[in-house]
Amino acid sequence: MTAKPARSVDDAAAGTGSGGDIPRHVAIIMDGNGRWAQRRGLPRIAGHRKGIEAARAVVKTAGALGIEVLTLYAFSSENWSRPASEIADLMNLLRRFIRKELEALAGEGIRIRVIGNYQAFENDVVELIDSAIARTANNRKATLVVALNYGSQSEITDATRQIAADVQSGALAVGDITNEAIDARLSTHDLPPLDLLIRTSGEKRLSNFLLWQAAYAELLFTDTLWPDFGEDSLRQAIEEFTQRDRRYGGL
């Protein structure tokens, strides 16, 4: 099968080109903050702070490119195993990010969504997240999804429990358990299908992130540490995506 002509990243930013090749939904595993700091003889928190700057640049660039949904893996359900001091630092950065960036994101027409059990965080963090979601709920230009205390296996398990309960109550027949029925019970059910999943820092695994959603997503692994991943890095990743031939199991 011959790959169709790709719409360039510059075309997307300018609103020209044939259309259809720029991914609608991009997800990123933001990895490498600690190693970035370690290589510079800095505390890990310095890497996380620099990572916030990278996130800000990537959100801005995604909007300029016309990406509809950007999903960032910010805190996994496994991250609770980190030292308490580092978790406290991460929560403080989350507080600061919401307070500092919320109005700018809202003004740019970006809707904020959160996937994962963020209700497990401290009350003031939960209130800040709820406020950010409510403040941007009617925005339609683009969606920023932040995965907080998220684990894909737990998400799929919860969907399975919902299906079991629906079958038990008679609301769903066993024969109606389909891929679509499972997908409808995931936290991403109302988002476009995942097109591209990027992981930084050279690691080549999904780390319990969007396992179901990534079934036919394009995967891109880069050695760049997350704090060094900015506008140019995202543009290069999208450019590579436009060159790929997505066959979805066909010829």
Coordinates of N, CA and C in Angstrom, one line a residue:
M1 N 0.9 -1.2 0.0 CA 0.0 0.0 0.0 C 0.9 1.2 0.0
T2 N 0.5 2.2 -0.9 CA 1.3 3.4 -1.0 C 0.9 4.4 0.0
A3 N 1.8 5.0 0.8 CA 1.4 6.0 1.8 C 0.9 7.2 1.1
K4 N -0.1 7.8 1.6 CA -0.7 9.0 1.0 C 0.2 10.2 1.3
P5 N 0.2 11.2 0.5 CA 1.0 12.4 0.7 C 0.8 13.0 2.1
A6 N 1.8 13.3 2.8 CA 1.7 13.8 4.2 C 1.4 15.2 4.2
R7 N 0.6 15.7 5.1 CA 0.4 17.1 5.3 C 1.5 17.5 6.3
S8 N 2.3 18.5 5.9 CA 3.4 18.8 6.8 C 3.0 19.5 8.0
V9 N 3.9 19.6 9.0 CA 3.6 20.3 10.3 C 3.4 21.8 10.0
D10 N 4.2 22.3 9.1 CA 4.1 23.7 8.7 C 2.7 24.0 8.1
D11 N 2.2 23.1 7.2 CA 0.9 23.2 6.6 C -0.2 23.3 7.7
A12 N 0.0 22.4 8.7 CA -1.0 22.3 9.8 C -1.1 23.6 10.5
A13 N 0.1 24.1 10.9 CA 0.2 25.4 11.6 C -0.4 26.5 10.8
A14 N -0.3 26.5 9.5 CA -0.8 27.5 8.7 C -2.2 27.3 8.2
G15 N -2.8 26.1 8.5 CA -4.1 25.8 8.1 C -4.3 25.5 6.7
T16 N -3.2 25.0 6.1 CA -3.2 24.6 4.6 C -2.9 23.1 4.5
G17 N -2.8 22.6 3.3 CA -2.5 21.2 3.0 C -3.7 20.4 2.8
S18 N -3.5 19.1 2.6 CA -4.7 18.2 2.3 C -5.5 17.9 3.5
G19 N -5.0 17.9 4.7 CA -5.7 17.6 5.9 C -5.7 16.1 6.1
G20 N -6.0 15.8 7.4 CA -6.2 14.4 7.7 C -5.0 13.6 8.2
D21 N -3.8 14.2 8.1 CA -2.6 13.5 8.6 C -2.2 13.9 9.9
I22 N -2.5 15.1 10.4 CA -2.1 15.6 11.7 C -2.9 14.8 12.7
P23 N -2.3 14.2 13.7 CA -3.1 13.4 14.7 C -4.1 14.3 15.5
R24 N -5.2 13.7 15.7 CA -6.3 14.4 16.5 C -5.9 14.3 18.0
H25 N -5.4 13.1 18.4 CA -5.2 12.8 19.8 C -3.7 12.3 20.0
V26 N -3.0 13.1 20.8 CA -1.6 12.7 21.1 C -1.4 12.6 22.6
A27 N -0.8 11.5 23.0 CA -0.5 11.3 24.4 C 1.0 11.2 24.7
I28 N 1.4 11.7 25.8 CA 2.9 11.7 26.1 C 3.1 11.1 27.5
I29 N 4.1 10.2 27.6 CA 4.6 9.8 28.9 C 5.8 10.6 29.1
M30 N 5.7 11.6 30.0 CA 6.7 12.6 30.3 C 7.8 12.0 31.3
D31 N 8.8 11.4 30.7 CA 9.8 10.7 31.5 C 11.2 11.3 31.4
G32 N 11.9 11.3 32.5 CA 13.3 11.7 32.5 C 13.6 12.9 33.3
N33 N 12.6 13.4 34.1 CA 12.9 14.6 34.9 C 14.0 14.4 35.9
G34 N 14.0 13.2 36.6 CA 15.0 12.9 37.6 C 16.4 12.8 37.0
R35 N 16.5 12.1 35.9 CA 17.8 11.9 35.2 C 18.3 13.2 34.7
W36 N 17.4 14.1 34.2 CA 17.9 15.4 33.7 C 18.5 16.2 34.9
A37 N 17.9 16.1 36.1 CA 18.5 16.8 37.2 C 19.8 16.2 37.7
Q38 N 19.8 14.8 37.7 CA 20.9 14.1 38.2 C 22.2 14.4 37.4
R39 N 22.0 14.5 36.1 CA 23.1 14.7 35.2 C 23.7 16.1 35.4
R40 N 22.9 17.0 36.0 CA 23.4 18.4 36.2 C 23.7 18.6 37.7
G41 N 23.7 17.5 38.5 CA 24.0 17.6 39.9 C 23.0 18.4 40.7
L42 N 21.8 18.4 40.2 CA 20.7 19.1 40.9 C 19.7 18.2 41.6
P43 N 19.0 18.7 42.5 CA 17.9 17.8 43.2 C 16.8 17.5 42.2
R44 N 16.1 16.4 42.4 CA 15.1 15.9 41.5 C 14.0 16.9 41.2
I45 N 13.7 17.7 42.3 CA 12.7 18.7 42.1 C 13.0 19.7 41.0
A46 N 14.3 20.0 40.8 CA 14.7 20.9 39.7 C 14.3 20.3 38.4
G47 N 14.4 19.0 38.2 CA 14.0 18.4 37.0 C 12.5 18.5 36.8
H48 N 11.8 18.3 37.9 CA 10.3 18.4 37.8 C 9.9 19.8 37.4
R49 N 10.6 20.8 38.0 CA 10.2 22.2 37.7 C 10.5 22.5 36.2
K50 N 11.6 22.0 35.7 CA 12.0 22.1 34.3 C 11.0 21.4 33.4
G51 N 10.5 20.2 33.9 CA 9.5 19.5 33.2 C 8.2 20.2 33.0
I52 N 7.8 21.1 34.0 CA 6.6 21.9 33.9 C 6.8 22.9 32.8
E53 N 8.0 23.4 32.6 CA 8.2 24.4 31.5 C 8.1 23.6 30.2
A54 N 8.5 22.4 30.1 CA 8.4 21.6 28.9 C 6.9 21.4 28.6
A55 N 6.2 21.1 29.6 CA 4.7 20.8 29.4 C 4.0 22.0 28.9
R56 N 4.4 23.2 29.4 CA 3.8 24.5 29.0 C 4.1 24.7 27.5
A57 N 5.3 24.4 27.1 CA 5.7 24.6 25.7 C 5.0 23.6 24.8
V58 N 4.8 22.4 25.2 CA 4.2 21.4 24.4 C 2.7 21.7 24.3
V59 N 2.0 22.1 25.3 CA 0.6 22.5 25.2 C 0.4 23.6 24.2
K60 N 1.3 24.6 24.3 CA 1.1 25.7 23.4 C 1.4 25.3 21.9
T61 N 2.4 24.4 21.7 CA 2.7 24.0 20.3 C 1.6 23.1 19.8
A62 N 1.0 22.2 20.7 CA -0.1 21.3 20.2 C -1.2 22.2 19.8
G63 N -1.5 23.2 20.5 CA -2.6 24.1 20.1 C -2.4 24.8 18.7
A64 N -1.1 25.2 18.5 CA -0.8 25.9 17.3 C -0.9 24.9 16.1
L65 N -0.6 23.6 16.3 CA -0.6 22.6 15.3 C -2.0 22.1 15.0
G66 N -3.0 22.5 15.8 CA -4.4 22.0 15.6 C -4.6 20.6 16.2
I67 N -3.8 20.1 17.1 CA -4.1 18.9 17.7 C -5.3 19.0 18.7
E68 N -6.3 18.2 18.5 CA -7.5 18.4 19.3 C -7.4 18.0 20.8
V69 N -6.7 16.9 21.0 CA -6.5 16.4 22.4 C -5.1 16.1 22.7
L70 N -4.6 16.6 23.8 CA -3.2 16.3 24.2 C -3.4 15.7 25.6
T71 N -2.9 14.4 25.8 CA -3.0 13.7 27.1 C -1.6 13.6 27.7
L72 N -1.4 14.1 28.9 CA -0.1 14.0 29.5 C -0.2 13.1 30.8
Y73 N 0.8 12.2 30.9 CA 0.9 11.3 32.0 C 1.7 12.0 33.1
A74 N 1.0 12.6 34.0 CA 1.6 13.4 35.0 C 1.9 12.7 36.3
F75 N 1.1 11.7 36.7 CA 1.3 11.0 38.0 C 0.6 9.7 37.9
S76 N 1.3 8.6 37.9 CA 0.8 7.3 37.8 C 0.3 6.7 39.1
S77 N -0.5 5.7 39.1 CA -0.9 5.1 40.4 C 0.3 4.4 41.0
E78 N 1.3 4.1 40.3 CA 2.5 3.5 40.8 C 3.5 4.5 41.5
N79 N 3.3 5.8 41.1 CA 4.2 6.8 41.7 C 4.1 7.0 43.2
W80 N 3.1 6.4 43.8 CA 3.0 6.5 45.3 C 4.1 5.8 46.0
S81 N 4.8 5.0 45.2 CA 6.0 4.3 45.8 C 7.2 5.1 46.0
R82 N 7.1 6.3 45.4 CA 8.3 7.3 45.5 C 8.4 7.8 46.9
P83 N 9.5 8.4 47.3 CA 9.7 9.0 48.6 C 8.6 10.0 48.9
A84 N 8.1 10.1 50.1 CA 7.1 11.0 50.5 C 7.5 12.5 50.2
S85 N 8.7 12.8 50.3 CA 9.2 14.2 50.1 C 9.0 14.5 48.6
E86 N 9.3 13.6 47.7 CA 9.1 13.8 46.3 C 7.7 14.0 45.9
I87 N 6.8 13.1 46.5 CA 5.4 13.2 46.2 C 4.9 14.6 46.7
A88 N 5.3 15.1 47.8 CA 4.9 16.4 48.3 C 5.4 17.5 47.3
D89 N 6.6 17.3 46.8 CA 7.1 18.3 45.8 C 6.2 18.3 44.6
L90 N 5.9 17.1 44.1 CA 5.0 17.0 42.9 C 3.7 17.6 43.1
M91 N 3.1 17.4 44.3 CA 1.8 18.0 44.6 C 1.9 19.6 44.6
N92 N 3.0 20.1 45.2 CA 3.2 21.5 45.2 C 3.3 22.1 43.8
L93 N 4.0 21.3 43.0 CA 4.1 21.8 41.6 C 2.8 21.8 40.9
L94 N 2.0 20.8 41.2 CA 0.6 20.7 40.6 C -0.2 21.9 41.0
R95 N -0.2 22.2 42.3 CA -0.9 23.4 42.8 C -0.5 24.6 42.1
R96 N 0.9 24.8 42.0 CA 1.4 26.0 41.4 C 1.0 26.1 39.9
F97 N 1.1 24.9 39.2 CA 0.7 24.9 37.8 C -0.7 25.4 37.6
I98 N -1.6 24.8 38.4 CA -3.1 25.1 38.2 C -3.3 26.6 38.5
R99 N -2.7 27.1 39.6 CA -2.9 28.5 39.9 C -2.3 29.5 38.9
K100 N -1.2 29.1 38.4 CA -0.5 30.0 37.4 C -1.0 29.9 36.0
E101 N -1.4 28.7 35.6 CA -1.7 28.5 34.2 C -3.2 28.5 33.9
L102 N -4.1 28.3 34.9 CA -5.5 28.1 34.6 C -6.1 29.2 33.7
E103 N -5.9 30.4 34.1 CA -6.5 31.5 33.4 C -6.0 31.6 31.9
A104 N -4.7 31.4 31.8 CA -4.2 31.4 30.4 C -4.8 30.3 29.5
L105 N -4.9 29.1 30.1 CA -5.5 28.0 29.4 C -6.9 28.2 29.0
A106 N -7.6 28.8 30.0 CA -9.1 29.1 29.8 C -9.2 30.1 28.7
G107 N -8.3 31.1 28.7 CA -8.4 32.2 27.7 C -8.1 31.7 26.3
E108 N -7.3 30.7 26.2 CA -7.0 30.1 24.9 C -8.0 29.1 24.4
G109 N -9.1 28.9 25.2 CA -10.1 28.0 24.7 C -9.8 26.5 25.0
I110 N -9.0 26.3 25.9 CA -8.6 24.9 26.2 C -9.4 24.3 27.3
R111 N -10.0 23.2 27.1 CA -10.7 22.5 28.1 C -9.8 21.5 28.9
I112 N -9.9 21.5 30.2 CA -9.1 20.7 31.0 C -9.9 19.5 31.5
R113 N -9.3 18.3 31.3 CA -9.9 17.0 31.7 C -8.9 16.3 32.5
V114 N -9.4 15.5 33.5 CA -8.5 14.7 34.3 C -9.0 13.2 34.2
I115 N -8.0 12.3 34.0 CA -8.4 10.9 34.1 C -7.5 10.3 35.3
G116 N -8.1 9.3 35.9 CA -7.5 8.8 37.1 C -8.2 9.2 38.4
N117 N -7.8 8.5 39.5 CA -8.5 8.8 40.8 C -7.8 9.9 41.5
Y118 N -8.0 11.1 41.0 CA -7.3 12.3 41.7 C -8.0 12.6 43.0
Q119 N -9.1 12.1 43.3 CA -9.8 12.3 44.6 C -9.0 11.7 45.7
A120 N -8.0 10.9 45.4 CA -7.1 10.4 46.5 C -6.1 11.4 47.0
F121 N -6.0 12.6 46.3 CA -5.0 13.6 46.7 C -5.6 14.4 47.8
E122 N -4.8 15.3 48.4 CA -5.2 16.1 49.5 C -6.4 17.0 49.1
N123 N -7.2 17.4 50.0 CA -8.5 18.1 49.7 C -8.3 19.3 48.9
D124 N -7.3 20.1 49.2 CA -7.1 21.4 48.5 C -6.7 21.2 47.1
V125 N -5.9 20.1 46.8 CA -5.5 19.7 45.4 C -6.8 19.3 44.7
V126 N -7.6 18.5 45.3 CA -8.8 18.0 44.6 C -9.7 19.2 44.3
E127 N -9.8 20.2 45.2 CA -10.6 21.4 45.0 C -10.1 22.2 43.8
L128 N -8.7 22.3 43.7 CA -8.1 23.1 42.6 C -8.4 22.4 41.3
I129 N -8.3 21.1 41.3 CA -8.6 20.3 40.0 C -10.0 20.4 39.6
D130 N -10.9 20.3 40.6 CA -12.3 20.4 40.3 C -12.6 21.8 39.7
S131 N -12.0 22.8 40.3 CA -12.2 24.2 39.9 C -11.7 24.4 38.4
A132 N -10.6 23.8 38.1 CA -10.0 23.9 36.8 C -10.9 23.2 35.7
I133 N -11.4 22.1 36.1 CA -12.3 21.4 35.2 C -13.6 22.2 35.0
A134 N -14.2 22.7 36.0 CA -15.4 23.5 35.9 C -15.2 24.8 35.1
R135 N -14.0 25.4 35.4 CA -13.7 26.7 34.8 C -13.6 26.6 33.3
T136 N -13.2 25.5 32.8 CA -12.9 25.3 31.3 C -13.9 24.4 30.6
A137 N -14.9 23.9 31.3 CA -15.8 22.9 30.8 C -16.4 23.2 29.5
N138 N -16.7 24.5 29.2 CA -17.3 24.9 28.0 C -16.4 25.3 26.8
N139 N -15.1 25.2 27.1 CA -14.1 25.5 26.0 C -14.1 24.4 25.0
R140 N -13.9 24.8 23.7 CA -14.0 23.8 22.6 C -12.8 23.8 21.7
K141 N -11.8 24.7 21.8 CA -10.7 24.8 20.9 C -9.9 23.6 20.9
A142 N -9.6 23.1 22.1 CA -8.7 21.9 22.3 C -8.9 21.4 23.7
T143 N -8.5 20.2 23.9 CA -8.6 19.5 25.3 C -7.3 19.1 25.8
L144 N -7.0 19.5 27.0 CA -5.8 19.0 27.7 C -6.2 18.0 28.7
V145 N -5.8 16.8 28.6 CA -6.2 15.7 29.5 C -4.9 15.4 30.3
V146 N -5.1 15.5 31.7 CA -4.0 15.2 32.6 C -4.3 13.9 33.3
A147 N -3.4 12.9 33.2 CA -3.6 11.7 33.9 C -3.0 11.8 35.3
L148 N -3.8 11.7 36.3 CA -3.3 11.9 37.7 C -3.8 10.7 38.5
N149 N -2.9 10.0 39.2 CA -3.2 8.8 39.9 C -3.9 7.8 39.0
Y150 N -3.3 7.7 37.8 CA -4.0 6.9 36.7 C -3.2 5.6 36.5
G151 N -3.9 4.6 36.3 CA -3.3 3.3 35.9 C -4.3 2.6 34.9
S152 N -3.8 2.2 33.8 CA -4.7 1.7 32.7 C -5.3 0.3 33.1
Q153 N -4.6 -0.5 33.8 CA -5.1 -1.8 34.3 C -6.3 -1.6 35.2
S154 N -6.2 -0.6 36.1 CA -7.3 -0.3 37.0 C -8.5 0.2 36.2
E155 N -8.2 1.1 35.2 CA -9.3 1.6 34.4 C -10.1 0.5 33.7
I156 N -9.3 -0.5 33.1 CA -10.0 -1.6 32.4 C -10.7 -2.5 33.4
T157 N -10.1 -2.7 34.6 CA -10.8 -3.5 35.6 C -12.1 -2.8 36.0
D158 N -12.1 -1.5 36.2 CA -13.3 -0.7 36.6 C -14.4 -0.9 35.5
A159 N -14.0 -0.8 34.2 CA -14.9 -1.0 33.1 C -15.5 -2.4 33.1
T160 N -14.7 -3.4 33.5 CA -15.2 -4.7 33.5 C -16.2 -4.9 34.6
R161 N -15.9 -4.3 35.8 CA -16.9 -4.3 36.9 C -18.2 -3.7 36.5
Q162 N -18.2 -2.6 35.8 CA -19.4 -1.9 35.3 C -20.2 -2.8 34.4
I163 N -19.5 -3.5 33.5 CA -20.2 -4.4 32.6 C -20.8 -5.6 33.4
A164 N -20.0 -6.1 34.3 CA -20.6 -7.2 35.1 C -21.8 -6.8 35.9
A165 N -21.8 -5.6 36.4 CA -23.0 -5.1 37.1 C -24.2 -4.9 36.2
D166 N -23.9 -4.4 35.0 CA -25.0 -4.2 34.0 C -25.6 -5.5 33.6
V167 N -24.7 -6.5 33.4 CA -25.2 -7.8 33.0 C -26.1 -8.4 34.2
Q168 N -25.6 -8.3 35.4 CA -26.3 -8.8 36.5 C -27.6 -8.1 36.7
S169 N -27.7 -6.8 36.4 CA -29.0 -6.1 36.6 C -29.9 -6.3 35.4
G170 N -29.4 -6.9 34.3 CA -30.2 -7.1 33.1 C -30.2 -5.9 32.1
A171 N -29.4 -4.9 32.4 CA -29.2 -3.7 31.5 C -28.4 -4.1 30.3
L172 N -27.6 -5.1 30.4 CA -26.7 -5.5 29.3 C -26.7 -7.0 29.1
A173 N -26.9 -7.5 27.9 CA -26.9 -8.9 27.6 C -25.4 -9.3 27.4
V174 N -25.1 -10.6 27.7 CA -23.8 -11.1 27.5 C -23.3 -10.9 26.1
G175 N -24.2 -11.2 25.2 CA -23.9 -11.1 23.8 C -23.6 -9.6 23.3
D176 N -24.0 -8.7 24.1 CA -23.7 -7.3 23.8 C -22.4 -6.7 24.4
I177 N -21.6 -7.6 25.0 CA -20.3 -7.2 25.5 C -19.3 -7.2 24.3
T178 N -19.0 -6.0 23.8 CA -18.2 -5.8 22.6 C -17.1 -4.9 23.0
N179 N -16.2 -4.7 22.0 CA -15.1 -3.7 22.2 C -15.7 -2.3 22.5
E180 N -16.8 -2.0 21.7 CA -17.4 -0.7 21.9 C -18.0 -0.6 23.3
A181 N -18.6 -1.7 23.8 CA -19.1 -1.6 25.2 C -18.1 -1.3 26.2
I182 N -16.9 -1.9 26.0 CA -15.8 -1.7 27.0 C -15.3 -0.2 26.8
D183 N -15.1 0.2 25.6 CA -14.6 1.5 25.3 C -15.5 2.6 25.9
A184 N -16.8 2.3 25.8 CA -17.8 3.3 26.3 C -17.7 3.5 27.9
R185 N -17.0 2.6 28.5 CA -16.9 2.6 30.0 C -15.5 3.0 30.5
L186 N -14.7 3.4 29.5 CA -13.4 4.0 29.9 C -13.4 5.5 30.1
S187 N -12.5 6.0 30.8 CA -12.5 7.4 31.1 C -12.3 8.3 29.9
T188 N -11.8 7.7 28.8 CA -11.6 8.4 27.5 C -12.7 8.3 26.5
H189 N -13.8 7.8 27.0 CA -14.9 7.3 26.0 C -15.4 8.4 25.1
D190 N -15.3 9.7 25.6 CA -15.8 10.8 24.7 C -14.7 11.6 24.0
L191 N -13.5 11.0 24.0 CA -12.4 11.6 23.3 C -12.1 10.9 22.0
P192 N -11.4 11.6 21.0 CA -11.1 10.9 19.8 C -10.1 9.8 20.1
P193 N -10.1 8.8 19.2 CA -9.2 7.7 19.4 C -7.7 8.2 19.5
L194 N -6.9 7.5 20.2 CA -5.5 7.8 20.4 C -4.8 7.6 19.1
D195 N -4.1 8.6 18.5 CA -3.4 8.4 17.3 C -1.9 8.2 17.5
L196 N -1.3 8.9 18.4 CA 0.1 8.9 18.6 C 0.5 8.9 20.1
L197 N 1.3 8.0 20.5 CA 1.8 7.9 21.9 C 3.3 8.1 21.9
I198 N 3.8 9.1 22.6 CA 5.2 9.4 22.7 C 5.7 9.1 24.1
R199 N 6.9 8.5 24.2 CA 7.6 8.4 25.5 C 9.0 9.0 25.3
T200 N 9.3 9.8 26.3 CA 10.6 10.4 26.3 C 11.6 9.6 27.2
S201 N 12.9 10.0 27.1 CA 13.9 9.5 28.0 C 14.6 8.2 27.6
G202 N 14.2 7.6 26.4 CA 14.8 6.4 26.0 C 14.2 5.1 26.5
E203 N 13.3 5.2 27.4 CA 12.6 3.9 27.9 C 11.6 3.5 26.8
K204 N 11.4 2.2 26.7 CA 10.5 1.7 25.6 C 9.5 0.8 26.2
R205 N 8.6 1.3 27.0 CA 7.5 0.6 27.6 C 6.3 1.6 27.8
L206 N 5.1 1.0 28.0 CA 4.0 1.9 28.2 C 3.7 2.2 29.6
S207 N 4.2 1.5 30.5 CA 4.1 1.8 32.0 C 2.6 2.0 32.4
N208 N 1.8 1.1 32.0 CA 0.4 1.1 32.5 C -0.4 2.3 32.0
F209 N -0.1 2.8 30.8 CA -0.7 4.1 30.3 C -1.5 3.8 29.1
L210 N -2.8 4.0 29.1 CA -3.6 3.9 27.9 C -3.4 2.6 27.2
L211 N -3.4 1.5 27.9 CA -3.1 0.2 27.2 C -4.2 -0.1 26.2
W212 N -5.5 0.0 26.6 CA -6.6 -0.3 25.6 C -6.6 0.7 24.5
Q213 N -6.4 2.0 24.8 CA -6.5 3.0 23.8 C -5.4 3.0 22.8
A214 N -4.2 2.4 23.2 CA -3.1 2.4 22.3 C -3.0 1.3 21.4
A215 N -4.1 0.5 21.3 CA -4.1 -0.7 20.5 C -3.6 -0.5 19.0
Y216 N -4.1 0.6 18.4 CA -3.6 0.9 17.1 C -3.0 2.3 17.0
A217 N -2.6 2.8 18.1 CA -1.8 4.1 18.1 C -0.4 3.9 17.5
E218 N 0.1 4.9 16.9 CA 1.5 4.9 16.5 C 2.3 5.2 17.8
L219 N 3.4 4.5 18.0 CA 4.3 4.6 19.1 C 5.6 5.3 18.7
L220 N 6.0 6.3 19.5 CA 7.3 6.9 19.2 C 8.1 7.1 20.5
F221 N 9.3 6.5 20.5 CA 10.2 6.6 21.7 C 11.4 7.4 21.3
T222 N 11.7 8.4 22.1 CA 12.8 9.3 21.9 C 13.7 9.3 23.1
D223 N 15.0 9.4 22.8 CA 16.0 9.5 23.9 C 16.0 10.8 24.7
T224 N 15.3 11.8 24.1 CA 15.3 13.1 24.7 C 14.6 13.0 26.1
L225 N 15.3 13.6 27.1 CA 14.7 13.7 28.4 C 13.6 14.7 28.4
W226 N 12.5 14.5 29.2 CA 11.3 15.3 29.1 C 11.6 16.8 29.3
P227 N 12.5 17.2 30.2 CA 12.7 18.7 30.3 C 13.3 19.3 29.1
D228 N 13.9 18.5 28.2 CA 14.5 19.0 27.0 C 13.5 18.9 25.8
F229 N 12.4 18.3 26.0 CA 11.4 18.1 25.0 C 10.5 19.3 24.8
G230 N 10.7 20.1 23.8 CA 9.9 21.3 23.6 C 9.2 21.4 22.3
E231 N 9.1 22.6 21.8 CA 8.3 22.9 20.5 C 8.9 22.1 19.4
D232 N 10.2 22.2 19.2 CA 10.9 21.5 18.0 C 10.7 20.0 18.1
S233 N 10.8 19.4 19.4 CA 10.7 18.0 19.5 C 9.3 17.5 19.2
L234 N 8.3 18.3 19.6 CA 6.9 17.9 19.2 C 6.7 18.0 17.7
R235 N 7.1 19.0 17.1 CA 7.0 19.2 15.7 C 7.6 18.0 14.9
Q236 N 8.8 17.6 15.4 CA 9.5 16.5 14.7 C 8.7 15.2 14.9
A237 N 8.1 15.0 16.1 CA 7.3 13.8 16.3 C 6.1 13.8 15.4
I238 N 5.4 14.9 15.3 CA 4.3 15.0 14.4 C 4.6 14.8 13.0
E239 N 5.8 15.4 12.6 CA 6.3 15.2 11.2 C 6.5 13.7 10.9
E240 N 7.1 13.0 11.9 CA 7.3 11.6 11.7 C 6.0 10.8 11.6
F241 N 5.0 11.2 12.4 CA 3.7 10.6 12.4 C 3.1 10.7 11.0
T242 N 3.2 11.9 10.4 CA 2.6 12.1 9.1 C 3.2 11.3 8.0
Q243 N 4.4 10.8 8.2 CA 5.1 9.9 7.2 C 4.7 8.5 7.3
R244 N 4.0 8.1 8.4 CA 3.7 6.7 8.6 C 2.5 6.2 7.9
D245 N 2.4 5.0 7.5 CA 1.3 4.4 6.8 C 0.5 3.6 7.8
R246 N -0.6 4.0 8.2 CA -1.4 3.4 9.2 C -2.4 2.4 8.5
R247 N -2.3 1.1 8.7 CA -3.0 0.1 7.9 C -4.1 -0.6 8.8
Y248 N -4.0 -0.4 10.1 CA -5.0 -1.0 11.0 C -5.2 -2.5 10.8
G249 N -4.1 -3.2 10.5 CA -4.3 -4.7 10.2 C -4.5 -5.0 8.8
G250 N -4.8 -4.1 7.9 CA -5.0 -4.3 6.5 C -3.7 -4.3 5.7
L251 N -3.9 -4.4 4.4 CA -2.7 -4.4 3.5 C -2.4 -3.0 3.0

